[in-house]
């Protein structure tokens, strides 16, 4: 008798989970269409502005949008965090990643730079094993090295065409992996707006300091120049895209399992290729597509293995606590 009364409730719960997952996928898809627009705008602006200036403006506007959203909505108290310095350091890693990426975009096609950047999940997996002491099996280590080899298929002709700049997206991937590593360690600390604000403030502070050093040491390529009003407007749009896309991603992960959403990250390569072709006429050659296929394949395999590992750990935890694996997975 008890089972029949619980069936409708169970079916409704399952339907609600499926609906949340679909909403999460829709939000993630939207974010993956937005993020490449930021890169395309940055590449366009590098024709007249230093990459450092574009990245600095991006972080200033990101912090400003977070501040204004808090002031208009829940109040400035939500911007506070118990440990601001680790959050600011996270912004420093992201700032370095974007300066390297924007510098690469000055000469490289958007799709090539973004494709190389997507070795980041492999670097993050390796760093998680080294720094966080997470277990990474032999098959995932093989996927990491194969994925890095795939990036070389894109870098090699790029190195011939653009020189050492072709290596910068690898640096972006490494710094972004450090940013995500800190995100893992700080999970649950602070609201989304506080994360956005401290990340923007940390990035702006370090890039502002670099701008001062560029003047002191006369590094011409990094010295800020007066930006015309339309350029300032485009930088503001870059900051808005970053702020809004991050919000979509955070909300997507709140609605759907990370293992379901992870493959959708690779939509960014497709949209970056599309926008790069429409705006700049760039289209990857066969060797680049081969490298992209290897990187995406290895990334998806690592995601698959992590999902299996999560289920095994969940099942072991459920056996110890008396909960079922399915209950833990749904929670």
Coordinates of C-alpha atoms in Angstrom, one line a residue:
X1 CA 0.0 0.0 0.0
X2 CA 2.8 2.4 0.9
X3 CA 4.5 1.8 -2.5
X4 CA 1.5 2.8 -4.5
X5 CA 1.1 6.1 -2.6
X6 CA 4.7 6.9 -3.2
X7 CA 4.7 6.2 -6.9
X8 CA 3.1 9.5 -8.0
X9 CA 5.5 11.4 -5.8
X10 CA 8.5 9.5 -7.2
X11 CA 7.4 10.0 -10.8
X12 CA 6.9 13.8 -10.2
X13 CA 10.3 14.0 -8.6
X14 CA 11.9 12.2 -11.6
X15 CA 10.1 14.5 -14.0
X16 CA 11.3 17.5 -12.1
X17 CA 14.9 16.3 -12.2
X18 CA 14.6 15.8 -16.0
X19 CA 13.2 19.2 -16.4
X20 CA 15.9 20.8 -14.4
X21 CA 18.5 18.9 -16.4
X22 CA 17.1 20.2 -19.7
X23 CA 17.0 23.7 -18.3
X24 CA 20.6 23.3 -17.2
X25 CA 21.6 22.1 -20.7
X26 CA 19.8 25.1 -22.3
X27 CA 21.6 27.5 -20.1
X28 CA 25.0 25.9 -20.7
X29 CA 24.3 26.0 -24.5
X30 CA 23.5 29.7 -24.2
X31 CA 26.7 30.4 -22.3
X32 CA 28.8 28.5 -24.9
X33 CA 27.3 30.8 -27.6
X34 CA 28.1 33.9 -25.6
X35 CA 31.7 33.2 -24.5
X36 CA 33.2 33.1 -28.0
X37 CA 31.6 36.5 -28.7
X38 CA 33.9 37.9 -26.0
X39 CA 36.9 36.4 -27.7
X40 CA 35.9 37.7 -31.1
X41 CA 35.4 41.2 -29.7
X42 CA 38.8 41.0 -27.9
X43 CA 40.5 40.0 -31.2
X44 CA 38.8 42.9 -33.0
X45 CA 40.0 45.4 -30.3
X46 CA 43.6 44.1 -30.4
X47 CA 44.0 45.9 -33.7
X48 CA 44.1 49.2 -31.9
X49 CA 44.5 48.4 -28.1
X50 CA 47.0 46.4 -26.1
X51 CA 45.7 43.0 -25.0
X52 CA 46.6 44.1 -21.4
X53 CA 44.3 47.1 -21.6
X54 CA 41.4 45.0 -23.0
X55 CA 41.8 42.4 -20.2
X56 CA 42.1 45.1 -17.6
X57 CA 38.9 46.8 -18.8
X58 CA 37.1 43.4 -18.8
X59 CA 37.8 42.9 -15.1
X60 CA 37.0 46.4 -14.2
X61 CA 33.6 46.1 -15.8
X62 CA 33.0 42.6 -14.4
X63 CA 33.6 44.0 -10.9
X64 CA 31.4 47.0 -11.6
X65 CA 28.5 44.9 -12.9
X66 CA 28.7 42.7 -9.8
X67 CA 28.7 45.8 -7.5
X68 CA 25.8 47.4 -9.3
X69 CA 23.8 44.2 -9.3
X70 CA 24.3 43.7 -5.6
X71 CA 23.5 47.4 -4.9
X72 CA 20.3 47.3 -6.8
X73 CA 19.3 43.8 -5.7
X74 CA 20.2 41.9 -2.5
X75 CA 22.5 44.6 -1.1
X76 CA 26.3 45.1 -0.9
X77 CA 26.6 42.7 2.1
X78 CA 26.5 39.8 -0.4
X79 CA 29.8 40.9 -1.8
X80 CA 31.6 40.0 1.5
X81 CA 33.5 36.8 1.9
X82 CA 35.2 35.3 4.9
X83 CA 38.5 34.8 3.1
X84 CA 38.9 37.5 0.4
X85 CA 42.6 36.8 -0.4
X86 CA 42.2 33.4 -1.9
X87 CA 39.3 34.7 -4.0
X88 CA 41.5 37.6 -5.2
X89 CA 44.3 35.2 -6.1
X90 CA 41.9 33.3 -8.1
X91 CA 41.2 36.5 -10.1
X92 CA 45.0 36.9 -10.6
X93 CA 45.2 33.5 -12.3
X94 CA 42.2 34.3 -14.5
X95 CA 43.7 37.7 -15.4
X96 CA 46.9 36.1 -16.5
X97 CA 45.0 33.5 -18.5
X98 CA 43.1 36.2 -20.4
X99 CA 46.1 38.4 -21.1
X100 CA 47.8 35.4 -22.7
X101 CA 44.7 34.5 -24.6
X102 CA 44.0 38.0 -25.9
X103 CA 47.7 38.3 -26.9
X104 CA 47.4 35.1 -28.9
X105 CA 44.1 36.3 -30.5
X106 CA 45.9 39.4 -31.8
X107 CA 47.5 37.2 -34.5
X108 CA 45.9 33.7 -34.3
X109 CA 42.5 32.6 -35.5
X110 CA 39.9 32.4 -32.8
X111 CA 39.1 28.7 -33.4
X112 CA 42.8 27.7 -33.2
X113 CA 43.4 29.5 -30.0
X114 CA 40.3 28.2 -28.3
X115 CA 40.9 24.6 -29.5
X116 CA 44.4 24.7 -28.0
X117 CA 43.0 26.1 -24.8
X118 CA 40.7 23.1 -24.5
X119 CA 43.5 21.0 -23.2
X120 CA 42.6 22.7 -19.9
X121 CA 40.4 19.8 -18.6
X122 CA 43.5 17.5 -19.0
X123 CA 45.8 20.0 -17.2
X124 CA 43.2 20.4 -14.4
X125 CA 43.0 16.6 -14.0
X126 CA 46.8 16.4 -13.8
X127 CA 46.9 19.2 -11.3
X128 CA 44.1 17.7 -9.2
X129 CA 46.2 14.5 -8.9
X130 CA 49.4 16.4 -8.0
X131 CA 48.0 19.2 -5.8
X132 CA 44.8 17.8 -4.4
X133 CA 46.1 14.2 -4.3
X134 CA 43.0 13.0 -6.2
X135 CA 43.3 9.5 -7.7
X136 CA 43.8 9.5 -11.4
X137 CA 44.0 6.1 -13.1
X138 CA 46.4 5.1 -15.8
X139 CA 43.7 5.4 -18.6
X140 CA 43.1 9.1 -17.7
X141 CA 46.8 9.8 -17.6
X142 CA 47.1 8.3 -21.1
X143 CA 44.1 10.5 -22.3
X144 CA 45.9 13.5 -20.8
X145 CA 49.1 12.9 -22.8
X146 CA 47.2 12.0 -26.0
X147 CA 45.1 15.2 -25.6
X148 CA 48.3 17.3 -25.2
X149 CA 49.7 15.6 -28.3
X150 CA 46.6 16.6 -30.2
X151 CA 47.2 20.2 -29.3
X152 CA 50.6 19.9 -31.0
X153 CA 48.8 19.2 -34.3
X154 CA 47.3 22.7 -34.0
X155 CA 50.4 24.4 -32.5
X156 CA 53.0 23.1 -35.0
X157 CA 51.7 24.9 -38.1
X158 CA 50.6 27.8 -35.9
X159 CA 54.2 28.1 -34.6
X160 CA 55.5 28.3 -38.1
X161 CA 53.0 31.0 -38.9
X162 CA 52.9 33.0 -35.7
X163 CA 56.0 32.0 -33.8
X164 CA 56.0 31.4 -30.0
X165 CA 52.7 33.2 -29.7
X166 CA 51.1 29.9 -30.8
X167 CA 52.1 28.5 -27.4
X168 CA 50.3 31.2 -25.4
X169 CA 46.9 29.3 -25.4
X170 CA 48.7 26.5 -23.6
X171 CA 49.7 29.0 -20.9
X172 CA 46.1 30.2 -20.8
X173 CA 44.9 26.6 -20.2
X174 CA 47.4 26.1 -17.4
X175 CA 46.5 29.4 -15.6
X176 CA 42.8 28.7 -16.1
X177 CA 43.2 25.2 -14.6
X178 CA 44.8 26.9 -11.6
X179 CA 41.8 29.2 -11.4
X180 CA 39.5 26.2 -11.4
X181 CA 41.6 24.4 -8.9
X182 CA 41.2 27.3 -6.5
X183 CA 37.5 27.3 -7.3
X184 CA 37.3 23.7 -6.2
X185 CA 39.1 24.5 -2.9
X186 CA 36.9 27.5 -2.3
X187 CA 33.6 25.8 -3.2
X188 CA 30.7 26.9 -1.0
X189 CA 32.5 30.1 0.1
X190 CA 30.6 33.3 -0.8
X191 CA 27.7 34.1 -3.1
X192 CA 27.9 34.1 -6.9
X193 CA 28.1 37.9 -6.8
X194 CA 30.9 37.9 -4.3
X195 CA 32.8 35.5 -6.5
X196 CA 32.2 37.7 -9.5
X197 CA 33.3 40.9 -7.6
X198 CA 36.4 39.5 -6.0
X199 CA 37.5 37.8 -9.2
X200 CA 37.0 41.1 -11.1
X201 CA 38.7 43.1 -8.4
X202 CA 41.7 40.7 -8.1
X203 CA 42.2 40.7 -11.9
X204 CA 41.9 44.4 -12.1
X205 CA 44.4 45.0 -9.3
X206 CA 47.1 42.7 -10.8
X207 CA 46.6 44.0 -14.4
X208 CA 46.6 47.6 -13.1
X209 CA 50.0 46.9 -11.4
X210 CA 51.3 45.4 -14.7
X211 CA 50.2 48.5 -16.6
X212 CA 52.2 50.7 -14.2
X213 CA 55.2 48.4 -14.6
X214 CA 54.9 48.6 -18.3
X215 CA 55.2 52.4 -18.1
X216 CA 58.2 52.2 -15.7
X217 CA 60.1 49.7 -17.8
X218 CA 58.9 51.1 -21.1
X219 CA 57.3 48.0 -22.4
X220 CA 55.6 49.6 -25.4
X221 CA 53.3 46.7 -26.3
X222 CA 51.7 46.8 -22.9
X223 CA 51.5 50.6 -22.3
X224 CA 47.8 51.7 -22.1
X225 CA 46.6 54.1 -24.8
X226 CA 43.6 56.4 -24.8
X227 CA 40.7 54.3 -25.9
X228 CA 38.0 55.9 -28.1
X229 CA 34.4 55.8 -26.8
X230 CA 33.3 52.9 -29.1
X231 CA 36.2 50.8 -27.9
X232 CA 35.3 51.5 -24.3
X233 CA 31.7 50.4 -25.1
X234 CA 33.0 47.1 -26.6
X235 CA 35.1 46.5 -23.6
X236 CA 32.0 47.1 -21.4
X237 CA 30.2 44.5 -23.6
X238 CA 33.1 42.0 -23.0
X239 CA 32.7 42.6 -19.3
X240 CA 28.9 42.2 -19.5
X241 CA 29.3 38.9 -21.5
X242 CA 31.7 37.6 -18.9
X243 CA 29.4 38.5 -16.1
X244 CA 26.3 37.1 -17.7
X245 CA 27.8 34.0 -19.2
X246 CA 29.4 33.1 -15.8
X247 CA 26.0 33.5 -14.2
X248 CA 24.4 31.1 -16.8
X249 CA 27.1 28.5 -16.2
X250 CA 26.7 28.7 -12.4
X251 CA 23.0 28.3 -12.7
X252 CA 23.4 25.5 -15.2
X253 CA 25.6 23.5 -12.8
X254 CA 23.0 24.1 -10.0
X255 CA 20.3 22.5 -12.2
X256 CA 22.1 19.6 -13.9
X257 CA 24.9 17.2 -13.0
X258 CA 28.4 18.3 -14.0
X259 CA 29.0 15.0 -15.8
X260 CA 26.0 15.8 -18.1
X261 CA 27.1 19.4 -18.7
X262 CA 30.8 18.8 -19.2
X263 CA 30.6 17.7 -22.9
X264 CA 28.6 20.8 -23.8
X265 CA 31.7 22.9 -23.0
X266 CA 33.0 21.8 -26.4
X267 CA 30.2 23.6 -28.1
X268 CA 32.5 26.7 -27.6
X269 CA 34.9 25.3 -30.3
X270 CA 32.1 25.1 -32.8
X271 CA 30.7 28.6 -32.0
X272 CA 34.2 30.0 -31.9
X273 CA 34.8 28.6 -35.4
X274 CA 31.5 29.9 -36.7
X275 CA 32.1 33.5 -35.3
X276 CA 35.7 33.5 -36.4
X277 CA 34.7 32.6 -39.9
X278 CA 31.8 35.1 -40.1
X279 CA 33.8 38.0 -38.7
X280 CA 37.4 37.3 -39.8
X281 CA 37.1 34.7 -42.6
X282 CA 39.2 32.2 -40.6
X283 CA 38.5 28.5 -41.0
X284 CA 40.5 25.6 -39.5
X285 CA 42.5 23.4 -41.9
X286 CA 42.4 19.6 -41.9
X287 CA 45.3 19.3 -39.4
X288 CA 43.7 21.6 -37.0
X289 CA 40.4 19.7 -37.2
X290 CA 42.3 16.5 -36.5
X291 CA 43.9 18.1 -33.4
X292 CA 40.4 19.4 -32.3
X293 CA 39.0 15.9 -32.7
X294 CA 41.7 14.4 -30.5
X295 CA 41.4 17.0 -27.8
X296 CA 37.6 16.7 -27.7
X297 CA 37.8 12.9 -27.7
X298 CA 40.3 12.9 -24.8
X299 CA 38.3 15.4 -22.9
X300 CA 35.1 13.5 -23.2
X301 CA 36.9 10.3 -22.2
X302 CA 38.3 11.9 -19.1
X303 CA 34.8 13.2 -18.3
X304 CA 33.4 9.6 -18.8
X305 CA 36.1 8.1 -16.5
X306 CA 35.5 10.8 -13.8
X307 CA 31.8 10.0 -13.9
X308 CA 32.5 6.3 -13.4
X309 CA 34.9 7.2 -10.5
X310 CA 32.2 9.4 -8.9
X311 CA 29.7 6.6 -9.1
X312 CA 32.1 4.1 -7.5
X313 CA 32.9 6.5 -4.7
X314 CA 29.3 7.3 -4.2
X315 CA 28.4 3.6 -4.1
X316 CA 31.2 3.0 -1.5
X317 CA 30.0 5.9 0.6
X318 CA 26.4 4.6 0.4
X319 CA 27.5 1.2 1.5
X320 CA 29.2 2.7 4.5
X321 CA 26.4 5.0 5.5
X322 CA 23.5 2.8 4.6
X323 CA 22.3 5.1 1.8
X324 CA 21.9 3.8 -1.7
X325 CA 24.2 4.9 -4.6
X326 CA 21.2 6.1 -6.5
X327 CA 20.1 8.3 -3.6
X328 CA 23.6 9.8 -3.3
X329 CA 23.7 10.4 -7.1
X330 CA 20.4 12.2 -7.2
X331 CA 21.3 14.3 -4.2

